[in-house]
Amino acid sequence: SAALAAERAAGGGVVARIVSAELSGPLETGALRRALAALSARHEGLRTAFAATPRGPVRRVLAVCPPPLVTLEPVTAAPGEDLVAAAHARLAARAGRLVGRPGLPPLAFVLTPLAAGSHLLSFVHHDAVADSRSAALLWQELPADYDRAVSRRPLDRTPRPGPDRPAPDVPGPARVLPAKRAERLRSLAAGLDLAPAARPAAAFDFRGERLLFGLGTRLRDAADATARRAGVPHSTVLLAAWALAVGRRAGRERLLVGTEMPRRPTAELLRTAVPCAATVPVACELDGGVDYFLRGIACAFSEALQYADADDADAARAVGAPADRFRPAAPQVTFAARDELLPESLRAGGLTARFHHGHPGAVTADAALTVLRWREQPLLSLEFACARLTRAQAAQLARALRAALTALVTSSPHTPVDDLLETPAARDEAPAARPLAVPLP
């Protein structure tokens, strides 16, 4: 894993992820442990340990290794403070210990009592264990397993095919980028300066924070309508707005945005928890009218998808990305649409589960925009590297995203992109943004 190697070189924080289910109802911990054991038996990713060697990290699949279920003391929160947020803050401080047990898989399930009849069950895992789609798959299967365990029905422990299973009907990964594409990406790979008034730190160190913000249903509906008009997914409209906001801030008309894409060569792997996602550079060009621009972003995404299987290190060398030995991937700015991976809530085994995304305090890019929820109340996350941006600067970037999205969805299809936002000079003269609230004002 590139993240494992980069962490070792930097000596920085572990790149962990936290996805939690807020459980309401009577919880049977014995049934939960049996469900977790069955889940681990099916998915070898939950039984995979990593060890450092002079040639880099190596992995070892353990025959039997039920995931630990760590029970913490009940969470306490200040008056008016959200209990889930307080629990996530406590988990963030412990994430490194939870996923850093030598010789064991870098993951844990953590149970935190919130209130009478309410618990927070958190899946804390390293990026090397599961990508976002895999984590969502586990959260879809675990409630079903728990429901069977509660009713004393048999649990499926049949192993799913691992990532190393041969697939002769699928072409091998594209390890080398074609020269023409590498040349095009190389021309866009110059470093982005997102905080021109500040002096960036010398090395990327994984330390980061997160801003959560909403967009409101009216802006969501307008974005959906614009997507239908242009014939693109709503995620493309959001990616385009993000590229526009970043490009205007950095003074760039052409830039690369690393976008999370599936790297799943077989239908079987769609049902297996393995880290198959890739962050692939999408060449974003900020030109043309609104609909032309949106379709251009969609085409650039489709082109990048063809090279999702390219080796990250080889791709970075081919592109000639700026040297930063601590960064696990080449793009400084990334985008991910995860809103359709998990429902807002579900019921199983007498429990209601409502899902939440935590933040462990580590990042892998200078600025990463993630769509967490869209169909209900839209919720976005902006993670940022403390070595690159202050919280106030990140808040300005989030506001710029909203301004770019608003401009895209309220303009005519032929409005030139150059006319959508104010000039850099006018932007620089605007008052400094205050810390971001949820939702954005």
Coordinates of C-alpha atoms in Angstrom, one line a residue:
S1 CA 0.0 0.0 0.0
A2 CA 1.3 3.4 -0.9
A3 CA -0.2 4.8 2.3
L4 CA 1.7 2.3 4.4
A5 CA 5.0 3.1 2.8
A6 CA 4.5 6.8 3.0
E7 CA 3.5 6.6 6.7
R8 CA 6.7 4.7 7.4
A9 CA 8.8 7.3 5.7
A10 CA 7.1 10.2 7.3
G11 CA 6.8 8.8 10.8
G12 CA 3.4 10.5 10.9
G13 CA -0.1 9.6 11.9
V14 CA -1.8 6.4 10.7
V15 CA -4.2 6.9 7.8
A16 CA -7.3 5.4 9.5
R17 CA -11.0 5.7 8.6
I18 CA -14.0 5.7 10.9
V19 CA -17.5 4.7 9.8
S20 CA -20.0 4.3 12.5
A21 CA -23.6 3.0 13.0
E22 CA -25.6 4.7 15.7
L23 CA -27.7 1.8 17.1
S24 CA -31.0 2.3 18.7
G25 CA -32.7 -0.6 20.5
P26 CA -31.7 -3.6 22.6
L27 CA -28.3 -4.9 21.6
E28 CA -27.1 -8.5 22.1
T29 CA -23.3 -8.3 22.2
G30 CA -22.9 -12.1 21.9
A31 CA -24.9 -12.1 18.7
L32 CA -22.8 -9.1 17.5
R33 CA -19.5 -11.0 18.2
R34 CA -20.8 -14.0 16.2
A35 CA -21.8 -11.8 13.3
L36 CA -18.3 -10.2 13.3
A37 CA -16.6 -13.6 13.3
A38 CA -18.7 -14.7 10.3
L39 CA -17.9 -11.5 8.5
S40 CA -14.2 -12.0 9.1
A41 CA -14.4 -15.7 7.9
R42 CA -15.9 -14.5 4.6
H43 CA -13.6 -11.6 3.9
E44 CA -9.9 -12.2 4.0
G45 CA -9.3 -8.5 4.1
L46 CA -10.4 -8.5 7.7
R47 CA -7.8 -11.2 8.5
T48 CA -4.9 -9.5 6.7
A49 CA -1.9 -8.3 8.7
F50 CA 1.0 -6.1 7.4
A51 CA 4.7 -6.1 8.3
A52 CA 7.4 -3.7 7.3
T53 CA 10.4 -5.0 5.3
P54 CA 13.3 -3.3 3.6
R55 CA 11.5 -3.7 0.3
G56 CA 8.3 -2.2 1.7
P57 CA 5.2 -3.5 3.4
V58 CA 4.2 -7.1 2.9
R59 CA 0.8 -8.7 3.8
R60 CA -0.1 -12.0 5.5
V61 CA -3.6 -13.5 5.5
L62 CA -4.4 -15.2 8.8
A63 CA -6.5 -18.4 8.8
V64 CA -8.7 -17.3 11.7
C65 CA -8.8 -13.8 13.3
P66 CA -12.2 -12.6 14.5
P67 CA -12.2 -8.7 14.5
P68 CA -11.8 -7.3 18.0
L69 CA -14.9 -5.7 19.6
V70 CA -13.6 -3.1 21.9
T71 CA -16.1 -1.7 24.4
L72 CA -15.4 1.8 25.7
E73 CA -16.8 3.7 28.7
P74 CA -19.9 5.7 28.0
V75 CA -19.3 9.0 26.3
T76 CA -19.9 12.2 28.0
A77 CA -20.6 15.5 26.2
A78 CA -21.0 19.1 27.2
P79 CA -24.6 20.5 27.2
G80 CA -25.7 20.8 23.6
E81 CA -22.8 18.8 22.2
D82 CA -23.5 16.0 19.9
L83 CA -22.8 12.6 21.5
V84 CA -21.7 11.0 18.2
A85 CA -19.3 13.8 17.5
A86 CA -17.9 13.5 21.1
A87 CA -17.5 9.7 20.6
H88 CA -15.8 10.2 17.3
A89 CA -13.4 12.8 18.8
R90 CA -12.4 10.3 21.4
L91 CA -12.0 7.6 18.8
A92 CA -9.8 9.8 16.7
A93 CA -7.3 10.2 19.6
R94 CA -7.2 6.4 19.9
A95 CA -7.3 5.4 16.3
G96 CA -3.5 4.8 16.0
R97 CA -3.5 2.4 18.9
L98 CA -6.7 0.6 17.6
V99 CA -5.2 -0.1 14.2
G100 CA -1.6 -0.3 15.1
R101 CA -1.4 -3.7 16.9
P102 CA 1.8 -5.5 15.7
G103 CA 1.1 -8.7 13.8
L104 CA -2.6 -8.2 13.6
P105 CA -4.9 -6.7 11.0
P106 CA -5.1 -2.9 11.3
L107 CA -8.7 -2.6 12.3
A108 CA -11.1 -2.8 15.2
F109 CA -14.8 -2.5 15.9
V110 CA -15.5 -0.2 18.8
L111 CA -18.7 -0.1 20.8
T112 CA -19.4 3.1 22.7
P113 CA -22.5 3.5 24.9
L114 CA -24.3 6.8 24.1
A115 CA -27.4 6.7 26.2
A116 CA -30.0 4.3 27.5
G117 CA -30.8 1.9 24.6
S118 CA -28.3 3.6 22.3
H119 CA -24.8 2.6 21.2
L120 CA -22.3 3.7 18.6
L121 CA -20.6 0.8 16.8
S122 CA -17.6 2.1 14.9
F123 CA -15.5 0.4 12.2
V124 CA -12.0 1.8 12.6
H125 CA -9.7 0.6 9.8
H126 CA -6.6 1.4 7.9
D127 CA -6.8 2.4 4.2
A128 CA -4.9 -0.8 3.4
V129 CA -7.8 -2.9 4.7
A130 CA -10.8 -1.5 2.9
D131 CA -11.7 1.3 0.6
S132 CA -15.0 3.2 1.0
R133 CA -17.0 0.7 -1.1
S134 CA -15.6 -2.2 0.9
A135 CA -16.5 -0.5 4.2
A136 CA -20.0 0.1 2.9
L137 CA -20.3 -3.6 1.9
L138 CA -19.4 -4.6 5.4
W139 CA -22.0 -2.3 6.8
Q140 CA -24.6 -3.8 4.5
E141 CA -23.7 -7.4 5.5
L142 CA -23.1 -7.0 9.2
P143 CA -26.7 -6.0 10.1
A144 CA -28.0 -9.0 8.1
D145 CA -25.5 -11.3 9.9
Y146 CA -26.6 -9.8 13.3
D147 CA -30.2 -10.4 12.4
R148 CA -29.5 -14.1 11.7
A149 CA -27.4 -14.4 14.9
V150 CA -30.1 -12.9 17.1
S151 CA -32.7 -15.4 15.7
R152 CA -30.1 -18.3 16.0
R153 CA -30.1 -18.9 12.2
P154 CA -27.0 -20.3 10.5
L155 CA -24.3 -17.7 9.5
D156 CA -22.5 -17.9 6.2
R157 CA -18.7 -18.4 6.8
T158 CA -17.9 -19.4 3.2
P159 CA -14.7 -17.4 2.1
R160 CA -15.2 -14.9 -0.7
P161 CA -12.5 -14.8 -3.4
G162 CA -9.6 -12.7 -2.4
P163 CA -7.9 -10.0 -4.6
D164 CA -5.1 -12.5 -5.7
R165 CA -7.5 -15.0 -7.3
P166 CA -6.7 -15.4 -11.0
A167 CA -9.2 -14.0 -13.4
P168 CA -8.2 -15.3 -16.9
D169 CA -11.2 -13.6 -18.6
V170 CA -10.2 -10.1 -17.4
P171 CA -7.2 -8.3 -19.0
G172 CA -4.3 -7.5 -16.7
P173 CA -3.8 -4.1 -15.1
A174 CA -2.5 -1.3 -17.2
R175 CA 0.8 -0.7 -15.5
V176 CA 2.2 1.9 -17.8
L177 CA 0.3 5.0 -19.0
P178 CA 0.4 5.6 -22.8
A179 CA 2.9 8.3 -23.7
K180 CA 0.2 10.6 -25.0
R181 CA -1.8 10.6 -21.8
A182 CA 1.3 10.9 -19.7
E183 CA 2.4 13.9 -21.7
R184 CA -1.0 15.5 -21.2
L185 CA -1.2 14.9 -17.5
R186 CA 2.4 16.1 -17.1
S187 CA 1.5 19.5 -18.5
L188 CA -1.2 19.9 -15.8
A189 CA 0.8 18.5 -12.9
A190 CA 2.4 21.7 -11.6
G191 CA 1.9 22.2 -7.9
L192 CA -1.2 24.0 -6.7
D193 CA -0.8 26.8 -4.2
L194 CA -4.0 26.9 -2.3
A195 CA -2.8 29.3 0.4
P196 CA -0.7 31.9 -1.4
A197 CA -0.6 34.1 1.6
A198 CA 0.9 31.4 3.8
R199 CA 4.2 29.6 3.6
P200 CA 3.5 25.9 3.3
A201 CA 5.3 23.4 5.5
A202 CA 8.3 21.6 4.0
A203 CA 6.9 18.1 4.1
F204 CA 3.4 16.6 4.0
D205 CA 2.9 14.9 7.4
F206 CA -0.6 13.4 7.3
R207 CA -2.0 15.7 10.0
G208 CA -5.4 17.0 9.0
E209 CA -8.7 18.3 10.0
R210 CA -12.2 18.2 8.6
L211 CA -15.1 20.6 7.9
L212 CA -18.6 19.2 7.5
F213 CA -21.1 21.4 5.7
G214 CA -24.5 21.2 4.1
L215 CA -25.8 22.6 0.8
G216 CA -29.5 22.7 1.4
T217 CA -32.2 21.0 -0.6
R218 CA -32.8 23.9 -3.0
L219 CA -29.2 23.9 -4.2
R220 CA -29.3 20.1 -4.4
D221 CA -32.4 20.2 -6.6
A222 CA -30.9 22.8 -8.8
A223 CA -27.7 20.7 -9.2
D224 CA -29.8 17.6 -10.1
A225 CA -31.7 19.7 -12.7
T226 CA -28.5 21.0 -14.2
A227 CA -27.1 17.4 -14.3
R228 CA -30.2 16.2 -16.2
R229 CA -30.0 19.1 -18.6
A230 CA -26.3 18.4 -19.4
G231 CA -26.7 14.7 -19.4
V232 CA -24.2 14.0 -16.6
P233 CA -24.4 12.5 -13.1
H234 CA -24.9 14.9 -10.2
S235 CA -21.4 13.9 -9.0
T236 CA -20.0 15.4 -12.2
V237 CA -21.6 18.7 -11.3
L238 CA -20.0 18.6 -7.9
L239 CA -16.6 17.6 -9.3
A240 CA -16.8 20.5 -11.8
A241 CA -17.7 23.0 -9.0
W242 CA -14.8 21.7 -6.9
A243 CA -12.3 22.0 -9.8
L244 CA -13.6 25.5 -10.5
A245 CA -13.3 26.6 -6.9
V246 CA -9.7 25.1 -6.6
G247 CA -8.7 26.5 -10.0
R248 CA -9.9 30.0 -9.3
R249 CA -8.2 30.0 -5.9
A250 CA -4.9 28.8 -7.3
G251 CA -5.1 30.9 -10.5
R252 CA -5.2 27.9 -12.8
E253 CA -7.3 27.2 -15.9
R254 CA -6.2 23.6 -16.2
L255 CA -5.5 21.3 -13.3
L256 CA -5.6 17.7 -12.0
V257 CA -8.1 16.5 -9.5
G258 CA -7.5 13.1 -8.0
T259 CA -10.9 11.3 -8.1
E260 CA -11.8 8.1 -6.3
M261 CA -12.7 5.4 -8.8
P262 CA -13.5 1.7 -8.6
R263 CA -10.8 -0.8 -9.5
R264 CA -12.8 -4.0 -9.5
P265 CA -12.1 -6.3 -12.4
T266 CA -14.7 -9.0 -11.6
A267 CA -18.2 -9.2 -10.4
E268 CA -17.0 -11.4 -7.5
L269 CA -14.8 -8.6 -6.2
L270 CA -17.8 -6.4 -6.0
R271 CA -18.9 -8.7 -3.1
T272 CA -15.5 -8.8 -1.4
A273 CA -14.0 -6.4 1.1
V274 CA -10.7 -5.5 -0.4
P275 CA -9.0 -2.0 -1.0
C276 CA -9.6 -1.9 -4.8
A277 CA -10.3 1.9 -5.2
A278 CA -7.8 4.1 -6.9
T279 CA -7.3 7.9 -6.8
V280 CA -6.9 8.7 -10.5
P281 CA -5.9 12.1 -11.8
V282 CA -8.7 13.7 -13.9
A283 CA -7.6 16.5 -16.3
C284 CA -10.0 19.4 -15.6
E285 CA -10.1 22.3 -18.1
L286 CA -12.0 25.3 -17.0
D287 CA -13.3 26.6 -20.3
G288 CA -16.3 26.8 -22.6
G289 CA -20.0 27.3 -21.6
V290 CA -21.5 25.7 -18.6
D291 CA -22.9 22.6 -20.2
Y292 CA -19.8 22.2 -22.5
F293 CA -17.7 22.5 -19.3
L294 CA -19.7 19.9 -17.5
R295 CA -19.6 17.4 -20.4
G296 CA -15.9 18.0 -20.7
I297 CA -15.4 17.0 -17.0
A298 CA -17.5 13.9 -17.6
C299 CA -15.4 13.0 -20.6
A300 CA -12.2 13.6 -18.6
F301 CA -13.5 11.3 -15.9
S302 CA -14.4 8.6 -18.4
E303 CA -10.9 8.8 -19.9
A304 CA -9.3 8.6 -16.5
L305 CA -11.4 5.5 -15.6
Q306 CA -9.7 3.6 -18.4
Y307 CA -6.4 3.9 -16.5
A308 CA -7.7 3.2 -13.0
D309 CA -5.6 0.1 -12.9
A310 CA -2.3 1.9 -13.5
D311 CA 0.2 1.5 -10.8
D312 CA 0.2 4.6 -8.6
A313 CA 4.0 5.0 -8.4
D314 CA 4.4 4.3 -12.1
A315 CA 1.7 6.8 -13.0
A316 CA 3.2 9.5 -10.7
R317 CA 6.6 9.0 -12.4
A318 CA 5.1 9.1 -15.9
V319 CA 3.1 12.2 -15.1
G320 CA 6.1 13.9 -13.5
A321 CA 4.2 15.0 -10.4
P322 CA 6.0 17.3 -8.0
A323 CA 8.3 15.4 -5.7
D324 CA 6.8 14.9 -2.2
R325 CA 8.0 11.7 -0.8
F326 CA 5.5 11.7 2.1
R327 CA 2.4 12.0 -0.1
P328 CA 0.9 8.5 -0.9
A329 CA -0.7 9.7 -4.2
A330 CA 0.3 12.4 -6.7
P331 CA -2.8 14.7 -6.8
Q332 CA -2.8 17.4 -4.2
V333 CA -6.5 17.9 -4.4
T334 CA -9.0 15.0 -4.5
F335 CA -12.7 14.3 -4.9
A336 CA -14.9 11.3 -3.9
A337 CA -18.6 10.7 -4.2
R338 CA -19.7 8.2 -1.6
D339 CA -23.3 9.3 -1.1
E340 CA -24.8 6.2 -2.8
L341 CA -22.8 3.6 -0.9
L342 CA -24.7 3.6 2.3
P343 CA -28.3 4.5 3.2
E344 CA -28.9 7.1 5.8
S345 CA -30.3 4.4 8.1
L346 CA -31.6 0.8 8.1
R347 CA -33.3 -1.7 10.5
A348 CA -32.1 -5.3 11.4
G349 CA -32.3 -7.6 14.4
G350 CA -34.6 -5.2 16.3
L351 CA -32.1 -2.4 15.9
T352 CA -32.2 0.8 13.9
A353 CA -28.8 1.8 12.5
R354 CA -28.1 5.4 11.4
F355 CA -24.7 5.9 9.8
H356 CA -22.1 8.5 10.5
H357 CA -18.6 9.2 9.2
G358 CA -15.9 10.1 11.7
H359 CA -12.5 11.7 11.1
P360 CA -9.3 10.3 12.7
G361 CA -7.1 13.4 12.2
A362 CA -5.1 12.1 9.2
V363 CA -5.3 13.0 5.6
T364 CA -3.7 11.9 2.3
A365 CA -4.2 15.1 0.2
D366 CA -3.9 18.9 0.7
A367 CA -7.6 19.2 0.3
A368 CA -10.2 16.4 -0.2
L369 CA -13.9 17.0 -0.9
T370 CA -16.2 14.0 -0.2
V371 CA -19.9 13.8 -0.8
L372 CA -21.2 11.9 2.2
R373 CA -24.9 12.3 1.7
W374 CA -27.0 13.8 -1.2
R375 CA -30.6 12.4 -1.5
E376 CA -31.7 13.4 2.0
Q377 CA -30.1 16.5 3.5
P378 CA -26.9 17.0 1.5
L379 CA -23.7 16.6 3.5
L380 CA -20.2 17.3 2.3
S381 CA -16.8 16.9 4.0
L382 CA -13.7 18.9 3.3
E383 CA -10.6 17.3 4.8
F384 CA -7.5 19.5 4.7
A385 CA -3.8 19.1 5.6
C386 CA -2.8 21.3 8.5
A387 CA 0.6 21.7 6.8
R388 CA -1.0 23.3 3.8
L389 CA -4.1 25.2 5.0
T390 CA -5.4 26.8 8.1
R391 CA -9.0 26.1 9.2
A392 CA -10.0 29.6 8.1
Q393 CA -8.5 29.0 4.6
A394 CA -10.3 25.7 4.4
A395 CA -13.5 27.5 5.3
Q396 CA -12.9 30.0 2.5
L397 CA -12.3 27.1 0.1
A398 CA -15.6 25.5 1.2
R399 CA -17.4 28.8 0.6
A400 CA -15.8 29.0 -2.8
L401 CA -17.1 25.6 -3.6
R402 CA -20.6 26.6 -2.8
A403 CA -20.3 29.8 -4.8
A404 CA -19.0 27.8 -7.8
L405 CA -21.8 25.3 -7.5
T406 CA -24.4 28.0 -7.2
A407 CA -23.0 29.8 -10.2
L408 CA -23.0 26.6 -12.3
V409 CA -26.6 25.7 -11.5
T410 CA -28.1 29.1 -11.8
S411 CA -26.5 30.1 -15.1
S412 CA -27.7 29.5 -18.6
P413 CA -26.2 26.5 -20.5
H414 CA -24.0 28.7 -22.7
T415 CA -22.7 31.1 -20.0
P416 CA -18.9 31.1 -20.3
V417 CA -17.2 29.5 -17.3
D418 CA -14.9 32.5 -17.2
D419 CA -17.9 34.8 -16.3
L420 CA -19.2 32.6 -13.4
L421 CA -17.0 33.9 -10.5
E422 CA -15.4 37.1 -9.5
T423 CA -11.9 37.9 -10.5
P424 CA -8.9 36.9 -8.2
A425 CA -8.4 40.6 -7.3
A426 CA -12.0 41.0 -6.1
R427 CA -11.8 37.7 -4.2
D428 CA -8.6 38.7 -2.5
E429 CA -10.3 42.0 -1.3
A430 CA -13.2 40.1 0.2
P431 CA -13.3 39.9 4.0
A432 CA -11.8 36.8 5.6
A433 CA -14.2 34.0 6.1
R434 CA -15.3 33.0 9.6
P435 CA -15.1 29.4 10.8
L436 CA -17.6 27.3 8.8
A437 CA -20.9 26.2 10.4
V438 CA -23.3 23.4 9.4
P439 CA -25.0 24.2 7.1
L440 CA -23.2 26.9 5.3
P441 CA -24.9 30.3 5.7

